[in-house]
Amino acid sequence: MANYRWKSFLEEEDRPEKPRRYGVTEMRGPHYSLFSQNLLQDVFESMGQFVDGLKFSGGSHSLMSKSYIKEVTNMAHKHNVYVSTGDWAEHLLRKGPASFKDYIEECKQLGFDTIEVDVGSLGVPEETLLGYVRLVKRGGLRAKPLFSVKFNKADIPTNSNRAFGSYEVPAPRTSELVEDVDFLIRRAERCLEAGADMIMIDADDVCRQANSVRADIVAKIISRLGIEKTMFEASNPKTSEWFIKQYGPRVNLFVDHSQVMDLECLRGRNLGKDHASVLGSPYFLF
């Protein structure tokens, strides 16, 4: 167990040693700029105990050589950090359903541990979505569906008494988006039943900015799905601060690599005065 002057990773404090089921910090990897291996190495060596996962956002791995991706995933695994594909699988489905199986196999060979599936971008029937989740699990990888709180109006069942999972003739696609958190939760629950390991919640319209967090939506999602099975994107330090203040250190968050240390200090705020001495009392603004 790693020793820090102000942290011991005891379960009664904030959360246990890795691998963790809750209090997970997933870090954004190569996206807006190309990470050098040296930078990733520095992050892992200095903050590796605070990082649970590395995510290749925006399909960035599709533009990198396989040898580079393999080197990055190997480096992450040496520090007990899982690696996620990010939301890219939906682009491959344009080639047909068979391409998804090939994608899963390629992800395994490259060292990915988690495949994220963007439910909104897929635009497929519910049973098809569940089939993709099962395919990922049968392939030996973790499945993480990504949900937005807004859906295409055509995706929402018109008959409220219809049993979920029963066949319904698909409605014509429209450009109208409708907010429906109950529909999100019901589909997420079915994904978890199908074997999904965690549900990712898109920041848009929910928690993009700390001063406009939809606390009602966040509370409903956590109460129904559980804090261990949900992860929220914290787009900036203030949003991370809001989540820790409201739900404590056990909430799962996806953050930029530059926010990892600040987030860890926020998670351990309840450990006592030693934390305040690390950053100084003005750091904690709530």
Tab-separated table of C-alpha atoms in Angstrom:
chain	number	residue	atom	x	y	z
A	1	MET	CA	0.000	0.000	0.000
A	2	ALA	CA	1.350	3.399	-0.980
A	3	ASN	CA	2.049	5.799	1.861
A	4	TYR	CA	1.319	9.526	1.652
A	5	ARG	CA	1.695	12.163	4.335
A	6	TRP	CA	-2.015	12.917	4.212
A	7	LYS	CA	-3.566	9.797	2.706
A	8	SER	CA	-3.702	6.097	3.514
A	9	PHE	CA	-6.549	4.732	1.288
A	10	LEU	CA	-8.340	3.129	4.210
A	11	GLU	CA	-11.914	2.237	3.302
A	12	GLU	CA	-13.352	4.030	6.321
A	13	GLU	CA	-11.720	7.256	5.177
A	14	ASP	CA	-12.643	7.956	1.555
A	15	ARG	CA	-12.191	4.826	-0.559
A	16	PRO	CA	-9.946	1.767	-0.646
A	17	GLU	CA	-6.776	0.944	-2.562
A	18	LYS	CA	-7.054	0.082	-6.291
A	19	PRO	CA	-8.774	-1.675	-7.922
A	20	ARG	CA	-11.811	0.252	-6.694
A	21	ARG	CA	-15.505	-0.323	-7.275
A	22	TYR	CA	-16.415	3.227	-6.258
A	23	GLY	CA	-14.660	6.552	-5.966
A	24	VAL	CA	-13.244	5.854	-9.434
A	25	THR	CA	-11.297	8.582	-11.235
A	26	GLU	CA	-11.188	8.098	-14.988
A	27	MET	CA	-8.765	10.400	-16.779
A	28	ARG	CA	-9.133	11.833	-20.260
A	29	GLY	CA	-6.260	10.677	-22.443
A	30	PRO	CA	-5.203	11.790	-25.931
A	31	HIS	CA	-7.903	13.963	-27.456
A	32	TYR	CA	-7.410	17.668	-28.009
A	33	SER	CA	-3.650	17.211	-28.125
A	34	LEU	CA	-1.456	14.152	-28.569
A	35	PHE	CA	-0.075	12.909	-25.272
A	36	SER	CA	3.561	11.949	-25.368
A	37	GLN	CA	4.512	8.760	-23.609
A	38	ASN	CA	6.737	10.805	-21.327
A	39	LEU	CA	3.789	12.914	-20.198
A	40	LEU	CA	1.662	9.861	-19.507
A	41	GLN	CA	4.559	8.259	-17.671
A	42	ASP	CA	4.931	11.383	-15.521
A	43	VAL	CA	1.207	11.369	-14.721
A	44	PHE	CA	1.190	7.683	-13.802
A	45	GLU	CA	4.366	7.857	-11.725
A	46	SER	CA	3.326	10.961	-9.799
A	47	MET	CA	-0.445	10.357	-9.522
A	48	GLY	CA	-0.918	6.711	-10.488
A	49	GLN	CA	-2.526	5.760	-7.176
A	50	PHE	CA	-5.218	8.373	-7.815
A	51	VAL	CA	-5.999	7.326	-11.404
A	52	ASP	CA	-8.220	4.298	-11.979
A	53	GLY	CA	-8.850	4.570	-15.709
A	54	LEU	CA	-7.549	6.172	-18.903
A	55	LYS	CA	-9.999	7.039	-21.684
A	56	PHE	CA	-9.121	7.650	-25.332
A	57	SER	CA	-11.759	10.319	-25.967
A	58	GLY	CA	-13.346	11.237	-29.258
A	59	GLY	CA	-12.072	8.217	-31.165
A	60	SER	CA	-8.527	9.534	-30.928
A	61	HIS	CA	-7.119	5.987	-30.952
A	62	SER	CA	-8.413	5.554	-34.506
A	63	LEU	CA	-5.759	8.049	-35.654
A	64	MET	CA	-2.858	6.421	-33.826
A	65	SER	CA	-0.628	3.553	-34.801
A	66	LYS	CA	-1.362	0.204	-33.189
A	67	SER	CA	2.165	0.056	-31.792
A	68	TYR	CA	1.703	3.391	-29.995
A	69	ILE	CA	-1.672	2.356	-28.566
A	70	LYS	CA	-0.186	-0.928	-27.326
A	71	GLU	CA	2.675	0.927	-25.627
A	72	VAL	CA	0.185	3.250	-23.884
A	73	THR	CA	-2.089	0.435	-22.713
A	74	ASN	CA	0.900	-1.555	-21.431
A	75	MET	CA	2.124	1.487	-19.529
A	76	ALA	CA	-1.311	2.026	-17.989
A	77	HIS	CA	-1.604	-1.612	-16.927
A	78	LYS	CA	1.774	-1.432	-15.168
A	79	HIS	CA	0.209	1.204	-12.925
A	80	ASN	CA	-3.024	-0.780	-12.445
A	81	VAL	CA	-4.960	1.644	-14.673
A	82	TYR	CA	-7.658	0.285	-16.979
A	83	VAL	CA	-7.992	1.686	-20.505
A	84	SER	CA	-11.268	2.644	-22.207
A	85	THR	CA	-11.897	3.158	-25.910
A	86	GLY	CA	-14.128	6.166	-25.441
A	87	ASP	CA	-17.158	6.773	-27.637
A	88	TRP	CA	-16.080	5.441	-31.028
A	89	ALA	CA	-17.756	2.077	-31.554
A	90	GLU	CA	-20.869	3.637	-33.093
A	91	HIS	CA	-18.854	4.869	-36.090
A	92	LEU	CA	-17.851	1.314	-36.994
A	93	LEU	CA	-21.431	0.088	-37.180
A	94	ARG	CA	-21.859	1.886	-40.481
A	95	LYS	CA	-19.918	-1.037	-41.939
A	96	GLY	CA	-22.484	-3.486	-40.598
A	97	PRO	CA	-23.055	-5.478	-37.360
A	98	ALA	CA	-20.193	-7.887	-38.110
A	99	SER	CA	-17.712	-5.027	-37.841
A	100	PHE	CA	-18.548	-4.640	-34.141
A	101	LYS	CA	-17.286	-8.147	-33.381
A	102	ASP	CA	-14.061	-7.362	-35.238
A	103	TYR	CA	-13.758	-4.132	-33.263
A	104	ILE	CA	-14.080	-5.988	-29.948
A	105	GLU	CA	-11.361	-8.432	-30.947
A	106	GLU	CA	-9.053	-5.645	-32.080
A	107	CYS	CA	-9.607	-3.761	-28.799
A	108	LYS	CA	-8.590	-6.898	-26.881
A	109	GLN	CA	-5.421	-7.254	-28.925
A	110	LEU	CA	-4.506	-3.603	-28.370
A	111	GLY	CA	-4.924	-3.923	-24.607
A	112	PHE	CA	-8.186	-2.054	-24.041
A	113	ASP	CA	-10.194	-3.159	-21.015
A	114	THR	CA	-13.442	-1.227	-21.529
A	115	ILE	CA	-15.548	-0.453	-24.584
A	116	GLU	CA	-17.762	2.590	-24.291
A	117	VAL	CA	-20.947	2.632	-26.374
A	118	ASP	CA	-22.602	5.986	-27.085
A	119	VAL	CA	-26.294	5.140	-26.920
A	120	GLY	CA	-27.448	8.448	-28.415
A	121	SER	CA	-25.180	8.209	-31.452
A	122	LEU	CA	-26.057	4.574	-32.095
A	123	GLY	CA	-29.752	5.231	-32.566
A	124	VAL	CA	-30.602	1.522	-32.461
A	125	PRO	CA	-33.558	-0.336	-30.895
A	126	GLU	CA	-33.226	-1.288	-27.267
A	127	GLU	CA	-32.762	-5.006	-27.887
A	128	THR	CA	-29.972	-4.271	-30.372
A	129	LEU	CA	-28.226	-2.100	-27.786
A	130	LEU	CA	-28.465	-4.899	-25.219
A	131	GLY	CA	-27.048	-7.277	-27.814
A	132	TYR	CA	-23.984	-5.052	-28.211
A	133	VAL	CA	-23.493	-5.006	-24.424
A	134	ARG	CA	-23.615	-8.811	-24.336
A	135	LEU	CA	-21.155	-9.047	-27.238
A	136	VAL	CA	-18.654	-6.895	-25.339
A	137	LYS	CA	-19.030	-9.039	-22.234
A	138	ARG	CA	-18.681	-12.277	-24.188
A	139	GLY	CA	-15.513	-10.837	-25.665
A	140	GLY	CA	-14.055	-10.581	-22.164
A	141	LEU	CA	-14.154	-6.786	-21.908
A	142	ARG	CA	-16.077	-4.350	-19.740
A	143	ALA	CA	-19.079	-2.598	-21.247
A	144	LYS	CA	-19.857	1.028	-20.435
A	145	PRO	CA	-22.913	2.522	-22.201
A	146	LEU	CA	-22.856	6.327	-22.457
A	147	PHE	CA	-26.237	8.011	-21.966
A	148	SER	CA	-27.462	11.536	-22.548
A	149	VAL	CA	-30.548	12.831	-20.801
A	150	LYS	CA	-32.047	13.881	-24.152
A	151	PHE	CA	-33.325	11.333	-26.656
A	152	ASN	CA	-34.622	11.432	-30.173
A	153	LYS	CA	-38.389	11.674	-29.835
A	154	ALA	CA	-38.753	8.582	-32.023
A	155	ASP	CA	-36.864	6.462	-29.455
A	156	ILE	CA	-39.319	7.078	-26.619
A	157	PRO	CA	-42.202	4.558	-26.443
A	158	THR	CA	-45.596	6.152	-27.039
A	159	ASN	CA	-47.413	3.494	-25.023
A	160	SER	CA	-46.444	3.979	-21.380
A	161	ASN	CA	-47.914	0.578	-20.461
A	162	ARG	CA	-45.745	-1.322	-22.941
A	163	ALA	CA	-43.452	-3.850	-21.302
A	164	PHE	CA	-39.823	-2.940	-21.872
A	165	GLY	CA	-38.116	-5.441	-24.108
A	166	SER	CA	-41.236	-6.237	-26.145
A	167	TYR	CA	-41.155	-5.454	-29.851
A	168	GLU	CA	-42.519	-2.170	-31.096
A	169	VAL	CA	-42.530	-0.939	-34.674
A	170	PRO	CA	-39.797	1.749	-34.888
A	171	ALA	CA	-41.100	5.281	-35.335
A	172	PRO	CA	-39.657	7.510	-38.073
A	173	ARG	CA	-36.530	9.385	-36.977
A	174	THR	CA	-36.939	13.082	-36.235
A	175	SER	CA	-34.630	15.955	-35.354
A	176	GLU	CA	-36.534	16.687	-32.139
A	177	LEU	CA	-34.797	15.861	-28.860
A	178	VAL	CA	-36.838	15.263	-25.725
A	179	GLU	CA	-35.581	15.246	-22.134
A	180	ASP	CA	-36.663	12.059	-20.356
A	181	VAL	CA	-34.626	10.955	-17.348
A	182	ASP	CA	-37.000	8.088	-16.560
A	183	PHE	CA	-36.418	6.642	-20.025
A	184	LEU	CA	-32.652	7.010	-19.506
A	185	ILE	CA	-32.846	5.145	-16.210
A	186	ARG	CA	-35.008	2.317	-17.569
A	187	ARG	CA	-32.657	1.725	-20.508
A	188	ALA	CA	-29.622	1.952	-18.224
A	189	GLU	CA	-31.157	-0.582	-15.841
A	190	ARG	CA	-31.652	-3.015	-18.709
A	191	CYS	CA	-28.037	-2.496	-19.810
A	192	LEU	CA	-26.867	-3.333	-16.284
A	193	GLU	CA	-29.061	-6.435	-16.302
A	194	ALA	CA	-27.440	-7.416	-19.613
A	195	GLY	CA	-24.010	-7.230	-17.981
A	196	ALA	CA	-22.866	-3.605	-18.367
A	197	ASP	CA	-20.260	-2.776	-15.740
A	198	MET	CA	-20.983	0.937	-15.397
A	199	ILE	CA	-23.198	3.640	-16.888
A	200	MET	CA	-21.559	6.839	-18.133
A	201	ILE	CA	-23.654	10.021	-18.004
A	202	ASP	CA	-22.876	12.695	-20.596
A	203	ALA	CA	-22.246	16.125	-19.104
A	204	ASP	CA	-24.383	17.963	-21.672
A	205	ASP	CA	-27.661	19.231	-20.193
A	206	VAL	CA	-26.790	17.673	-16.808
A	207	CYS	CA	-23.490	18.851	-15.330
A	208	ARG	CA	-21.500	20.781	-17.936
A	209	GLN	CA	-21.084	23.791	-15.611
A	210	ALA	CA	-21.137	23.824	-11.809
A	211	ASN	CA	-23.576	26.737	-11.673
A	212	SER	CA	-26.123	24.886	-13.818
A	213	VAL	CA	-25.916	21.301	-12.559
A	214	ARG	CA	-29.262	19.525	-12.812
A	215	ALA	CA	-29.215	18.297	-9.238
A	216	ASP	CA	-32.665	16.733	-9.637
A	217	ILE	CA	-31.526	14.562	-12.548
A	218	VAL	CA	-28.257	13.535	-10.862
A	219	ALA	CA	-30.086	12.587	-7.659
A	220	LYS	CA	-32.656	10.506	-9.528
A	221	ILE	CA	-30.010	8.642	-11.529
A	222	ILE	CA	-27.899	7.832	-8.466
A	223	SER	CA	-30.894	6.773	-6.371
A	224	ARG	CA	-32.101	4.351	-9.061
A	225	LEU	CA	-28.839	3.019	-10.493
A	226	GLY	CA	-26.583	3.306	-7.440
A	227	ILE	CA	-23.459	5.373	-6.937
A	228	GLU	CA	-21.151	2.441	-7.758
A	229	LYS	CA	-22.729	1.858	-11.162
A	230	THR	CA	-22.746	5.430	-12.458
A	231	MET	CA	-19.996	7.754	-13.647
A	232	PHE	CA	-20.403	11.453	-14.386
A	233	GLU	CA	-18.290	13.673	-16.583
A	234	ALA	CA	-16.905	16.573	-14.545
A	235	SER	CA	-15.966	19.127	-17.178
A	236	ASN	CA	-14.133	21.457	-14.807
A	237	PRO	CA	-12.842	21.591	-11.200
A	238	LYS	CA	-15.936	23.397	-9.928
A	239	THR	CA	-18.173	20.609	-11.193
A	240	SER	CA	-15.966	18.021	-9.454
A	241	GLU	CA	-16.237	20.093	-6.298
A	242	TRP	CA	-20.024	20.069	-6.547
A	243	PHE	CA	-20.177	16.275	-6.909
A	244	ILE	CA	-17.831	15.645	-3.973
A	245	LYS	CA	-19.726	18.103	-1.812
A	246	GLN	CA	-23.080	16.499	-2.639
A	247	TYR	CA	-22.154	12.790	-2.790
A	248	GLY	CA	-18.828	12.443	-1.018
A	249	PRO	CA	-15.591	10.814	-2.188
A	250	ARG	CA	-17.273	7.617	-3.455
A	251	VAL	CA	-18.789	9.198	-6.556
A	252	ASN	CA	-17.225	8.085	-9.868
A	253	LEU	CA	-15.955	10.954	-12.031
A	254	PHE	CA	-14.407	11.395	-15.471
A	255	VAL	CA	-11.998	14.353	-15.535
A	256	ASP	CA	-9.165	15.901	-17.511
A	257	HIS	CA	-5.648	14.802	-16.549
A	258	SER	CA	-4.959	18.310	-15.205
A	259	GLN	CA	-7.701	17.879	-12.576
A	260	VAL	CA	-6.570	14.563	-11.074
A	261	MET	CA	-4.617	15.952	-8.118
A	262	ASP	CA	-7.205	18.598	-7.276
A	263	LEU	CA	-9.940	15.965	-7.369
A	264	GLU	CA	-7.968	13.671	-5.074
A	265	CYS	CA	-7.565	16.457	-2.534
A	266	LEU	CA	-11.294	17.114	-2.707
A	267	ARG	CA	-12.047	13.415	-2.209
A	268	GLY	CA	-9.902	13.344	0.941
A	269	ARG	CA	-11.157	16.570	2.423
A	270	ASN	CA	-12.827	14.727	5.299
A	271	LEU	CA	-9.564	13.167	6.453
A	272	GLY	CA	-8.824	16.047	8.781
A	273	LYS	CA	-6.627	19.094	9.135
A	274	ASP	CA	-3.664	17.510	7.347
A	275	HIS	CA	-5.514	17.947	4.061
A	276	ALA	CA	-5.950	21.632	4.621
A	277	SER	CA	-2.231	21.924	5.275
A	278	VAL	CA	-1.448	20.460	1.845
A	279	LEU	CA	-3.250	23.065	-0.232
A	280	GLY	CA	-4.086	25.718	2.319
A	281	SER	CA	-7.547	26.446	3.673
A	282	PRO	CA	-8.526	28.899	0.886
A	283	TYR	CA	-8.563	26.003	-1.572
A	284	PHE	CA	-11.767	24.597	-0.120
A	285	LEU	CA	-14.403	27.115	-1.028
A	286	PHE	CA	-17.518	25.368	0.261
